[in-house]
């Protein structure tokens, strides 16, 4: 399946400058806002020794934090190459390079080549991809125990803000677009995939974001 999305467009939005800021903030203040909320919610499910698959993790501060908290190893799949130099620097600095594999590519396309993981995380990612269904379908198939997901809540003002941003980005000739996908349908898809979904909870850091943690029903 070919990717729908040009990595060059994603790099224009998710650039090295943004990556540098994210790393500096993490190193000085730790996780904050929505990322901290999601990491905490996932950690309460138990992550000791767990394998983590993070989709669109950027520099990877969430899986880095979970690894520092006792998780085993992580794989990050990213569409934008703009995060990579700062991600490598962060991993080297925290002596985590041998526990993290970073892959570049569209998760929906590369999913069949990935190994299942105990925990799959998608933080602020479905809203940056046009096709939520194959994305969550692949996440559900690869998650052994837990899926942690954040997304913009579906409200007129969230749609308005993302619409305005899309127009501004469009004026620059960049093909990247943001999306507000139907929350009930996304949660329904996770439930159908066998996850007991808790939430959505409103997140503290960004008013317009919600989170769910899906836990696989015990077999
Ligand atoms: C808003 S950023 C969030 C980055 C990081 N999760 C954070 O919160 O700091 C969304 C990220 O998702 C990535 N992304 C979107 N769709 C993707 C896909 N299909 N496969 C891999 N990465 C994807 C983008 O490249 C971008 O880095």
CSV table of C-alpha atoms in Angstrom, one decimal, residues 94-208:
chain,number,residue,atom,x,y,z
A,94,UNK,CA,20.2,9.3,28.5
A,95,UNK,CA,22.1,6.2,27.5
A,96,UNK,CA,19.0,4.6,25.9
A,97,UNK,CA,20.1,4.2,22.3
A,98,UNK,CA,20.4,0.5,22.6
A,99,UNK,CA,16.8,0.1,23.8
A,100,UNK,CA,15.1,2.2,21.1
A,101,UNK,CA,14.7,1.4,17.4
A,102,UNK,CA,13.6,4.4,15.3
A,103,UNK,CA,12.0,3.8,12.0
A,104,UNK,CA,11.0,6.3,9.4
A,105,UNK,CA,7.8,5.7,7.4
A,106,UNK,CA,4.0,5.7,7.3
A,107,UNK,CA,2.9,3.4,10.2
A,108,UNK,CA,-0.2,2.3,8.2
A,109,UNK,CA,2.1,1.1,5.4
A,110,UNK,CA,4.9,-0.4,7.6
A,111,UNK,CA,2.6,-2.0,10.2
A,112,UNK,CA,2.8,-5.5,8.6
A,113,UNK,CA,6.6,-5.4,9.1
A,114,UNK,CA,6.3,-4.6,12.8
A,115,UNK,CA,6.4,-6.9,15.7
A,116,UNK,CA,3.5,-6.7,18.3
A,117,UNK,CA,4.3,-4.7,21.4
A,118,UNK,CA,2.7,-4.8,24.9
A,119,UNK,CA,1.8,-1.1,24.7
A,120,UNK,CA,1.0,1.0,21.6
A,121,UNK,CA,0.9,4.8,22.0
A,122,UNK,CA,-0.5,7.3,19.6
A,123,UNK,CA,-0.2,10.8,21.1
A,124,UNK,CA,-1.6,13.6,19.0
A,125,UNK,CA,-1.2,11.4,15.9
A,126,UNK,CA,-4.6,10.4,14.5
A,127,UNK,CA,-5.3,14.1,14.1
A,128,UNK,CA,-2.3,14.4,11.8
A,129,UNK,CA,-3.3,11.6,9.4
A,130,UNK,CA,-6.3,11.5,7.1
A,131,UNK,CA,-7.2,7.8,7.6
A,132,UNK,CA,-7.9,7.0,11.2
A,133,UNK,CA,-9.5,3.6,10.5
A,134,UNK,CA,-6.4,1.7,9.1
A,135,UNK,CA,-4.3,3.5,11.7
A,136,UNK,CA,-6.3,2.3,14.7
A,137,UNK,CA,-6.9,-1.1,13.1
A,138,UNK,CA,-3.1,-1.6,12.9
A,139,UNK,CA,-2.6,-0.2,16.4
A,140,UNK,CA,-5.2,-2.6,17.8
A,141,UNK,CA,-3.7,-5.6,16.0
A,142,UNK,CA,-0.2,-4.8,17.2
A,143,UNK,CA,-1.0,-4.0,20.9
A,144,UNK,CA,-0.8,-6.9,23.2
A,145,UNK,CA,-2.2,-5.3,26.3
A,146,UNK,CA,-2.6,-1.5,26.1
A,147,UNK,CA,-3.4,1.2,23.6
A,148,UNK,CA,-2.9,4.8,24.7
A,149,UNK,CA,-4.5,7.4,22.4
A,150,UNK,CA,-5.0,11.1,22.4
A,151,UNK,CA,-7.0,13.2,19.9
A,152,UNK,CA,-8.7,16.5,19.6
A,153,UNK,CA,-12.3,16.5,21.0
A,154,UNK,CA,-14.9,16.9,18.3
A,155,UNK,CA,-16.3,20.4,19.0
A,156,UNK,CA,-17.1,23.3,16.6
A,157,UNK,CA,-14.2,25.4,18.1
A,158,UNK,CA,-11.7,22.5,17.6
A,159,UNK,CA,-12.8,22.1,14.0
A,160,UNK,CA,-12.6,25.8,13.6
A,161,UNK,CA,-9.1,26.1,15.0
A,162,UNK,CA,-7.8,23.2,12.9
A,163,UNK,CA,-9.6,24.5,9.8
A,164,UNK,CA,-7.9,27.9,10.1
A,165,UNK,CA,-4.6,26.3,10.7
A,166,UNK,CA,-5.1,24.1,7.6
A,167,UNK,CA,-5.9,27.2,5.5
A,168,UNK,CA,-2.7,28.9,6.7
A,169,UNK,CA,-0.6,25.9,6.1
A,170,UNK,CA,-2.2,25.5,2.6
A,171,UNK,CA,-1.2,29.0,1.7
A,172,UNK,CA,2.5,28.0,2.1
A,173,UNK,CA,2.0,25.2,-0.5
A,174,UNK,CA,2.5,22.5,2.1
A,175,UNK,CA,0.3,19.4,1.7
A,176,UNK,CA,0.0,18.6,5.5
A,177,UNK,CA,-3.5,18.9,7.0
A,178,UNK,CA,-4.9,18.3,10.5
A,179,UNK,CA,-8.1,16.4,11.2
A,180,UNK,CA,-10.8,16.1,13.8
A,181,UNK,CA,-11.9,12.5,13.4
A,182,UNK,CA,-15.2,11.1,14.9
A,183,UNK,CA,-14.4,10.2,18.5
A,184,UNK,CA,-17.2,7.8,19.1
A,185,UNK,CA,-16.3,5.8,15.9
A,186,UNK,CA,-12.6,5.7,17.0
A,187,UNK,CA,-13.5,4.4,20.4
A,188,UNK,CA,-15.9,1.9,18.9
A,189,UNK,CA,-13.2,0.6,16.7
A,190,UNK,CA,-10.9,0.0,19.7
A,191,UNK,CA,-13.7,-1.7,21.6
A,192,UNK,CA,-14.4,-4.0,18.6
A,193,UNK,CA,-10.7,-4.8,18.5
A,194,UNK,CA,-11.1,-6.2,22.0
A,195,UNK,CA,-10.0,-3.3,24.2
A,196,UNK,CA,-11.8,-2.1,27.3
A,197,UNK,CA,-11.8,1.6,26.7
A,198,UNK,CA,-11.6,4.0,29.7
A,199,UNK,CA,-12.3,7.6,29.0
A,200,UNK,CA,-12.3,9.8,27.1
A,201,UNK,CA,-10.9,12.0,29.8
A,202,UNK,CA,-10.2,15.7,29.1
A,203,UNK,CA,-6.5,16.4,29.3
A,204,UNK,CA,-5.1,19.1,31.5
A,205,UNK,CA,-2.4,20.4,29.2
A,206,UNK,CA,-4.3,21.2,26.1
A,207,UNK,CA,-8.0,22.2,26.5
A,208,UNK,CA,-9.0,20.7,23.2
